[in-house]
Short mmCIF file of C-alpha atoms and ligand atoms in Angstrom, two decimals:
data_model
loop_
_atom_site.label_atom_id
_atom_site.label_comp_id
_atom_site.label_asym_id
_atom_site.label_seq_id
_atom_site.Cartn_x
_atom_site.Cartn_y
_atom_site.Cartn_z
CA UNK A 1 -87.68 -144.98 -116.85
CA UNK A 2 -88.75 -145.86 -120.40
CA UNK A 3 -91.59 -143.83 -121.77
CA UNK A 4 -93.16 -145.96 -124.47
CA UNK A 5 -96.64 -144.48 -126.44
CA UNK A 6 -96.75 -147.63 -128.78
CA UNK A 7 -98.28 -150.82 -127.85
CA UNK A 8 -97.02 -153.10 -129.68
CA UNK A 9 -93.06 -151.87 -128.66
CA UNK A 10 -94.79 -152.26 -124.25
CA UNK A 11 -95.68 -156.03 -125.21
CA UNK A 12 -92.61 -156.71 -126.63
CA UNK A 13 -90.86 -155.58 -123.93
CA UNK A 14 -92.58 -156.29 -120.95
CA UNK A 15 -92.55 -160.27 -123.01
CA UNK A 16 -88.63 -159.44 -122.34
CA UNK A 17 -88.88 -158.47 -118.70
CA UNK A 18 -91.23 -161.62 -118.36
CA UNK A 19 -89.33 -164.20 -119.97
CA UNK A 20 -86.02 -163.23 -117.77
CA UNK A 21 -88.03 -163.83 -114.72
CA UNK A 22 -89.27 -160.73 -114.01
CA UNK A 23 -92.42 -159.94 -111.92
CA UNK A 24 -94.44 -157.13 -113.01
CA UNK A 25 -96.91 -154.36 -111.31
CA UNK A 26 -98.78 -152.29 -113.10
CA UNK A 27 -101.20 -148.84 -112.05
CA UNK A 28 -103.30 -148.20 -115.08
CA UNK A 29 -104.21 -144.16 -114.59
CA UNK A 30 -105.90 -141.21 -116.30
CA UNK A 31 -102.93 -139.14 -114.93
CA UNK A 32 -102.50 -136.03 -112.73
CA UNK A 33 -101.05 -137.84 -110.49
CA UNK A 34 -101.50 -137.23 -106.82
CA UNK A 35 -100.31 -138.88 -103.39
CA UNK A 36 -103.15 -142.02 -104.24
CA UNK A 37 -101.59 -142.48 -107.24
CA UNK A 38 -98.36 -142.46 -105.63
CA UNK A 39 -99.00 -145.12 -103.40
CA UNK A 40 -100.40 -147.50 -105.97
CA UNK A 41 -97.19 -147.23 -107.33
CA UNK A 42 -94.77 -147.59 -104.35
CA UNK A 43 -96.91 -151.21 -103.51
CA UNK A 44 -96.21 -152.21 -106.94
CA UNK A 45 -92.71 -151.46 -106.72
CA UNK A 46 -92.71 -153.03 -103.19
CA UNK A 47 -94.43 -156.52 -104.79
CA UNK A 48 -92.79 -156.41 -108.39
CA UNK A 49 -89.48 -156.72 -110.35
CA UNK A 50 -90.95 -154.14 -112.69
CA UNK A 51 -93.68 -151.36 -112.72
CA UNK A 52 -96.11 -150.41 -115.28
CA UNK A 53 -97.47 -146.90 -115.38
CA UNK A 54 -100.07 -146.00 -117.71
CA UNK A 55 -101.50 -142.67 -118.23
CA UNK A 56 -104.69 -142.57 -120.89
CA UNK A 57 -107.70 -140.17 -120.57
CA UNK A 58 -109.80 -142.57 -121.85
CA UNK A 59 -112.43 -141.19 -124.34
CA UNK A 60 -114.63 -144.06 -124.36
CA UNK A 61 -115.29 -143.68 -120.45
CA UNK A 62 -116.98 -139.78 -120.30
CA UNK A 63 -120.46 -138.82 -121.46
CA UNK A 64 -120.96 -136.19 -124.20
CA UNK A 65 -121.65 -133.67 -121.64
CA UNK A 66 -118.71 -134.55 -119.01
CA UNK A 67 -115.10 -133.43 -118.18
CA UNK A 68 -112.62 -135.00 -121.17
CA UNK A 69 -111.77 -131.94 -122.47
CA UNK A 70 -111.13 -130.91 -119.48
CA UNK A 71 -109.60 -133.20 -117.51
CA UNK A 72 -105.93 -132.23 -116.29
CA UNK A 73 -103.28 -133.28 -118.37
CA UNK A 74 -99.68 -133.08 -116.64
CA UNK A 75 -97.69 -135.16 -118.72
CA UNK A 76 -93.88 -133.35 -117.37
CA UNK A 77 -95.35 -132.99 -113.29
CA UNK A 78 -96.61 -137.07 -113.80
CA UNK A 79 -93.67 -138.47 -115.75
CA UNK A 80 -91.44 -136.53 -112.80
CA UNK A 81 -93.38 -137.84 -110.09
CA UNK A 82 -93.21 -141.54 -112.02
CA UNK A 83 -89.80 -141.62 -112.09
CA UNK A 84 -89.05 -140.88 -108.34
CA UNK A 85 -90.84 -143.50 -107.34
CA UNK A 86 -89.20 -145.85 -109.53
CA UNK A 87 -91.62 -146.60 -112.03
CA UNK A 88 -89.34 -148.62 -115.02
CA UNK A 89 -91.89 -147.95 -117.91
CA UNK A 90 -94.40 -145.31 -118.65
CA UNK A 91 -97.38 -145.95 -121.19
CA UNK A 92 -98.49 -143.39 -122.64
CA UNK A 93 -100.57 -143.88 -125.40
CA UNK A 94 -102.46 -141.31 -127.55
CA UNK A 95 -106.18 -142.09 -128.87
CA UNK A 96 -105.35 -143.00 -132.29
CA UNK A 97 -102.97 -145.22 -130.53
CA UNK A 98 -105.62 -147.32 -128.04
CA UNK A 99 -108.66 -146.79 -130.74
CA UNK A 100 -106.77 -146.88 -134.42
CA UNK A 101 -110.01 -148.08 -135.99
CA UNK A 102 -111.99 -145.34 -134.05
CA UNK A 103 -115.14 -146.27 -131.90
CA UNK A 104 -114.32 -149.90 -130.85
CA UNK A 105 -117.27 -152.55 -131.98
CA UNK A 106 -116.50 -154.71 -129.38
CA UNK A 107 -117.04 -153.31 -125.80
CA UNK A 108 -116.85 -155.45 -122.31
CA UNK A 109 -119.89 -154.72 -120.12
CA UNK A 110 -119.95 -156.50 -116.56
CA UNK A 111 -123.87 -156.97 -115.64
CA UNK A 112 -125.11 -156.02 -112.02
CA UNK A 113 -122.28 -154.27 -110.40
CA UNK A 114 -122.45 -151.87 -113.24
CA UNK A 115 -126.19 -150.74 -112.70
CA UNK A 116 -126.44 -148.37 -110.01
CA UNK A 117 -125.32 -145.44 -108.39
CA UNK A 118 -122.42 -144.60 -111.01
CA UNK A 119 -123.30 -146.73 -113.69
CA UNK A 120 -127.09 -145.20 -113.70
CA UNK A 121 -125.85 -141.73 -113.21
CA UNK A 122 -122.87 -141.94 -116.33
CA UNK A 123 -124.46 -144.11 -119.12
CA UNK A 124 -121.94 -146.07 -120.58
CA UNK A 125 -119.19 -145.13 -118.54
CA UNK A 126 -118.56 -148.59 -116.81
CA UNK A 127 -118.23 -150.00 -120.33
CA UNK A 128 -115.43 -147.73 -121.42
CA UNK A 129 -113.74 -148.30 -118.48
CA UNK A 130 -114.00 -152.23 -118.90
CA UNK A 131 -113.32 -152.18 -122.35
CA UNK A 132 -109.53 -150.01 -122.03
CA UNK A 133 -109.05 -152.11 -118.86
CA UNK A 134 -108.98 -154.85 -120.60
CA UNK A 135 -106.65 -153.55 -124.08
CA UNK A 136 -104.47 -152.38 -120.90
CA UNK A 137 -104.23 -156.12 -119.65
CA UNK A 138 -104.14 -157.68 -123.10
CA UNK A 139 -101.00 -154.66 -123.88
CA UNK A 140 -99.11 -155.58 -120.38
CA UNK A 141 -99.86 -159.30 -119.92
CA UNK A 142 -99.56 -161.32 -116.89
CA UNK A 143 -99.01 -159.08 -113.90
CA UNK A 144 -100.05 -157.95 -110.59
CA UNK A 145 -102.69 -154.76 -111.34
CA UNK A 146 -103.45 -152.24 -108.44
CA UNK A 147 -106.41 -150.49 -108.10
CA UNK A 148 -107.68 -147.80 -105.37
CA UNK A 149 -110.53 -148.89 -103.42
CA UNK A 150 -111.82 -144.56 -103.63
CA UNK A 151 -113.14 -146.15 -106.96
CA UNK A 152 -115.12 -148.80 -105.62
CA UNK A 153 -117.62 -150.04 -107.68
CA UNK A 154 -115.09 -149.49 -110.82
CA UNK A 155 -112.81 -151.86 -108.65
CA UNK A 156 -115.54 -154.37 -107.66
CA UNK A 157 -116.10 -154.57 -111.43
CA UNK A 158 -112.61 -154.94 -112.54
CA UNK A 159 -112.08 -158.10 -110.02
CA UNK A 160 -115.33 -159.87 -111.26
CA UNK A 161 -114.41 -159.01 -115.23
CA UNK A 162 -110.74 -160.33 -114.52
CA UNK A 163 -112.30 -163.87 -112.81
CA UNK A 164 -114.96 -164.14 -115.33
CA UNK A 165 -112.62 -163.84 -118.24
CA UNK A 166 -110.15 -165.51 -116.94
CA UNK A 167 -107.19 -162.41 -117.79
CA UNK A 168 -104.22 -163.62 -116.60
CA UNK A 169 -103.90 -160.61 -113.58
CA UNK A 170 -104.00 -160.57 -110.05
CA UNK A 171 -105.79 -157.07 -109.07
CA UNK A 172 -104.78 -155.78 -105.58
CA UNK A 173 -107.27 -153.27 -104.21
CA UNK A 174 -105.48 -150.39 -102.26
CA UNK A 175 -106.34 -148.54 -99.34
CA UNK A 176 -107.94 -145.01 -100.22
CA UNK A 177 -105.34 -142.02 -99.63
CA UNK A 178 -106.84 -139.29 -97.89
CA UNK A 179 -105.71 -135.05 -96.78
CA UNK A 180 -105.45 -134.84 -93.18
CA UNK A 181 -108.95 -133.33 -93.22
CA UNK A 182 -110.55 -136.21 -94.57
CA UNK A 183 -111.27 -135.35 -98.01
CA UNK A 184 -110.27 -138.39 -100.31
CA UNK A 185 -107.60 -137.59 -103.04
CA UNK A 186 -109.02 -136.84 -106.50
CA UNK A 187 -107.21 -135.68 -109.71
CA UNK A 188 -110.42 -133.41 -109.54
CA UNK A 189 -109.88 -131.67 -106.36
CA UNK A 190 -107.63 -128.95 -107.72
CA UNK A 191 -110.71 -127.71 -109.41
CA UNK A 192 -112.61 -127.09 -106.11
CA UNK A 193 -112.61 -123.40 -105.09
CA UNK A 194 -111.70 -122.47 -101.63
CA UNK A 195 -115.41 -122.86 -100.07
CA UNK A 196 -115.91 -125.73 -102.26
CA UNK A 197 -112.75 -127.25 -101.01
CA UNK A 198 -114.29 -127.43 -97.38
CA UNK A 199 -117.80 -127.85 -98.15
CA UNK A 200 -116.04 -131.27 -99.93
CA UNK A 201 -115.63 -132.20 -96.61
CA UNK A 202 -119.43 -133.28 -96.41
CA UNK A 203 -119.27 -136.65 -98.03
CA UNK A 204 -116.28 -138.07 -95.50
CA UNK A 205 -117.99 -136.73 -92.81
CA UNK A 206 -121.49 -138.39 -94.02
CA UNK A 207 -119.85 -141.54 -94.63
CA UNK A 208 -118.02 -141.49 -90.63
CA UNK A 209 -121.27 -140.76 -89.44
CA UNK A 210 -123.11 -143.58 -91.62
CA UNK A 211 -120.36 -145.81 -89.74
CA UNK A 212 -120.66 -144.91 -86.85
CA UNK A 213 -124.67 -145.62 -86.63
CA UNK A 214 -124.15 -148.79 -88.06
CA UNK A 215 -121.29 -149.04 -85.08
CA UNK A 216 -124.42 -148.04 -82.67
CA UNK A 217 -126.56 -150.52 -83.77
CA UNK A 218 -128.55 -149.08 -86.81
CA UNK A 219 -129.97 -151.64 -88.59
CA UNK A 220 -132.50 -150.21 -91.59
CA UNK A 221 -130.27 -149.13 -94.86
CA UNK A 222 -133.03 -146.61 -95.36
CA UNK A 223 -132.48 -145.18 -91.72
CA UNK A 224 -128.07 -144.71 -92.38
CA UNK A 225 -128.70 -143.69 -95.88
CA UNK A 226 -131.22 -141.00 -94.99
CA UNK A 227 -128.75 -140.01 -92.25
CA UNK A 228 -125.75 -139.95 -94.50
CA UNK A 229 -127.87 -137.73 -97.66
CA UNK A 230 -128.68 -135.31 -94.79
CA UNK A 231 -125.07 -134.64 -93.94
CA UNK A 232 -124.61 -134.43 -97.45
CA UNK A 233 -127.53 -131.48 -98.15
CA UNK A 234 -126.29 -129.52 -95.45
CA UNK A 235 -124.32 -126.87 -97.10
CA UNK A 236 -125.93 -125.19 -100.73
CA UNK A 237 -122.18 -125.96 -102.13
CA UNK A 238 -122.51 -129.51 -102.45
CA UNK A 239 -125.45 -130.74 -104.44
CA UNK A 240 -125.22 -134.97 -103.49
CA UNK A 241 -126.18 -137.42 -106.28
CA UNK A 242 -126.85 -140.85 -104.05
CA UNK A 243 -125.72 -141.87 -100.72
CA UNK A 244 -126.14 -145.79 -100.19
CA UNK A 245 -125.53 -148.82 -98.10
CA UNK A 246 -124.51 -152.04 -100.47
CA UNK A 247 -123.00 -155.41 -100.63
CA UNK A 248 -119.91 -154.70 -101.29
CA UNK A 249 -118.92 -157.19 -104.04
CA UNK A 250 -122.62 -157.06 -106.12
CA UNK A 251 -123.05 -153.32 -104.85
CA UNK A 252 -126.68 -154.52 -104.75
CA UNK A 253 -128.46 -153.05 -101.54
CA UNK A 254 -127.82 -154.62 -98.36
CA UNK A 255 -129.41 -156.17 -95.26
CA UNK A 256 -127.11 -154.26 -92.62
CA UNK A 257 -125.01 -157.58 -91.51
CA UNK A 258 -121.65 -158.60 -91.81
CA UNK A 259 -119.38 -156.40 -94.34
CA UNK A 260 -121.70 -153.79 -96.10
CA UNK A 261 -119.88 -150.38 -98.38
CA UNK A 262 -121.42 -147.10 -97.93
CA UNK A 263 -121.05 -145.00 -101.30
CA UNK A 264 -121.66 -141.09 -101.58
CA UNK A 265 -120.95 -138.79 -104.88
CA UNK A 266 -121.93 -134.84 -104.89
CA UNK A 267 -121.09 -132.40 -107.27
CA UNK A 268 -119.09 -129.61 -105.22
CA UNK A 269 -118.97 -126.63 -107.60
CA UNK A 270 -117.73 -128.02 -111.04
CA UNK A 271 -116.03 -130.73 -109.71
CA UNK A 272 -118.26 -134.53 -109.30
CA UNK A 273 -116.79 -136.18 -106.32
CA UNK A 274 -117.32 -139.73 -104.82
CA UNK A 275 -115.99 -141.62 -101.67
CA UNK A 276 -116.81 -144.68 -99.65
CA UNK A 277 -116.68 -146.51 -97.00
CA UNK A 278 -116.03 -150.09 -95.66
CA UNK A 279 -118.36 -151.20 -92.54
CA UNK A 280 -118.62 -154.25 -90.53
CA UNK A 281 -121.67 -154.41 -88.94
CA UNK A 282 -121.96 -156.73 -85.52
P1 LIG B 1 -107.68 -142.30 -112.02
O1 LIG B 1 -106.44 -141.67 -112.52
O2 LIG B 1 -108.59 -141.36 -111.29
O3 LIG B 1 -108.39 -143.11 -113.06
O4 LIG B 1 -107.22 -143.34 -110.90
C1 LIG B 1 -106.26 -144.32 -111.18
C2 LIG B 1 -106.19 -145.27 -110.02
O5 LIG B 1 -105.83 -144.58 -108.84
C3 LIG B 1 -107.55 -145.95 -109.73
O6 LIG B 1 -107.32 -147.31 -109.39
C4 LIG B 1 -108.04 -145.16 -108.56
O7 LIG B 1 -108.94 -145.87 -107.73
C5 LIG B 1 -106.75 -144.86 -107.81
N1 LIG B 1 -106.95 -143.72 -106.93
C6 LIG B 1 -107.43 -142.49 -107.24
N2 LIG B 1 -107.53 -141.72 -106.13
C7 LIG B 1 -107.11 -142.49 -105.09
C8 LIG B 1 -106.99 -142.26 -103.68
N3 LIG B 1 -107.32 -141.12 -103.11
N4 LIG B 1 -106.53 -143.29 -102.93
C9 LIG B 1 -106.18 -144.49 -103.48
N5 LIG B 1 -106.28 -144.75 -104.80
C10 LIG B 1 -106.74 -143.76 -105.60
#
């Protein structure tokens, strides 16, 4: 495994790999690297000649008042992990590197999809994340990109920014990696004390029982989102942030027919956690 921090020495070289044939996967990440992470990865390496690992704690994407400081940073446990699974270069880039002129001027912003739930919630955020998604894609070039479906909307926005400017990427949406209890795999989770930890359990739980209403027959959005933000206010742990039923391309909200995505976030202790749901309603 090559670990590159320059972008200009990645394009090059992935050029290389290209021009000799070579397909390539990549899994753009903030790092501490869990078992969703992981199998991101092993797809790419399933699909691909070559894999791409990134690892950037993007500064553009958190509010003043969120977790970048913070945030885990595991460079030796991640480039470990990386290499077992066969990833062939790691990108690692530091700030100055992504942002050398500071503060970009130019920012990508993808209307609708980007409005509610986490776009109303984290100002800005959706923008940061479009705008070092697409540096990533302009840095890697032509390849297969895989994204976990536990970040929904953020997916939903990458597909419709990569059709409506035409990048030259494919973006496979993967399945979301769960614990045996339920709880969906965050880099986050390590921060959740004990009672916080199963508290957590709340928002899978709200979101199996939004499902299975709709499975009974529920038909008013109002009705399985009321249900699903009671589930969530059960325990004093886990203070819930929105709980909704949506289209699940436009994330607008939904007449309950055909596919429809259920989306919950809480904070649980420090820790802000989302998860969601896919639904097809009969
Ligand atoms: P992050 O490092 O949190 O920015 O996530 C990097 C990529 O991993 C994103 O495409 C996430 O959606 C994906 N990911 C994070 N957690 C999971 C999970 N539990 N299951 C599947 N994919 C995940």
């Amino acid at each position: 495994m090559e670990i590159d921090g320059s972008a200009r020495s990645l394009f090059a070289k992935l050029s290389d790999e290209r021009a000799k044939g070579r397909a390539i996967g990549f899994v753009p990440t903030m790092g501490a690297l869990h078992e969703g992470h992981l199998s991101l990865l092993r797809r790419a390496k399933s699909e691909n000649d070559i894999v791409v690992l990134s690892i950037f704690v993007n500064p553009l994407q958190f509010g003043p008042n969120e977790d970048f400081n913070q945030y885990p940073r595991l460079f030796e446990a991640d480039a470990n992990a990386a290499e077992q699974v066969g990833v062939d270069y790691l990108f690692s880039p530091s700030v100055e590197e992504m942002y050398p002129e500071g503060q970009p001027k130019t920012s990508v912003h993808v209307a609708t999809i980007t409005e509610p739930m986490e776009g109303a919630l984290r100002p800005g955020h959706f923008d940061g994340v479009a705008t070092v998604v697409t540096k990533l894609f302009s840095i890697v070039g032509q390849c297969r990109a895989y994204f976990g479906e536990k970040d929904w909307q953020q997916l939903a926005m990458v597909k419709r920014m990569t059709s409506d400017l035409s990048l030259p990427v494919e973006v496979v949406p993967c399945p979301i990696v769960r614990e045996p209890d339920g709880l969906a795999m965050s880099s986050r989770n390590i921060y959740l004390f004990p009672e916080e930890r199963e508290a957590a359990l709340a928002l899978s739980r709200a979101l199996r029982s939004g499902s299975d209403a709709i499975e009974r027959g529920a038909s008013r959005p109002d009705e399985v989102s009321g249900l699903m933000m009671e589930i969530l206010s059960e325990n004093p742990l886990v203070h819930p942030q929105y709980a909704e039923v949506v289209d699940s391309n436009l994330l607008v909200p939904s007449r309950i027919e055909g596919e429809v995505r259920l989306l919950v976030a809480a904070k649980v202790g420090k820790p802000k956690l989302i998860d969601n749901m896919g639904v097809f309603a009969k």
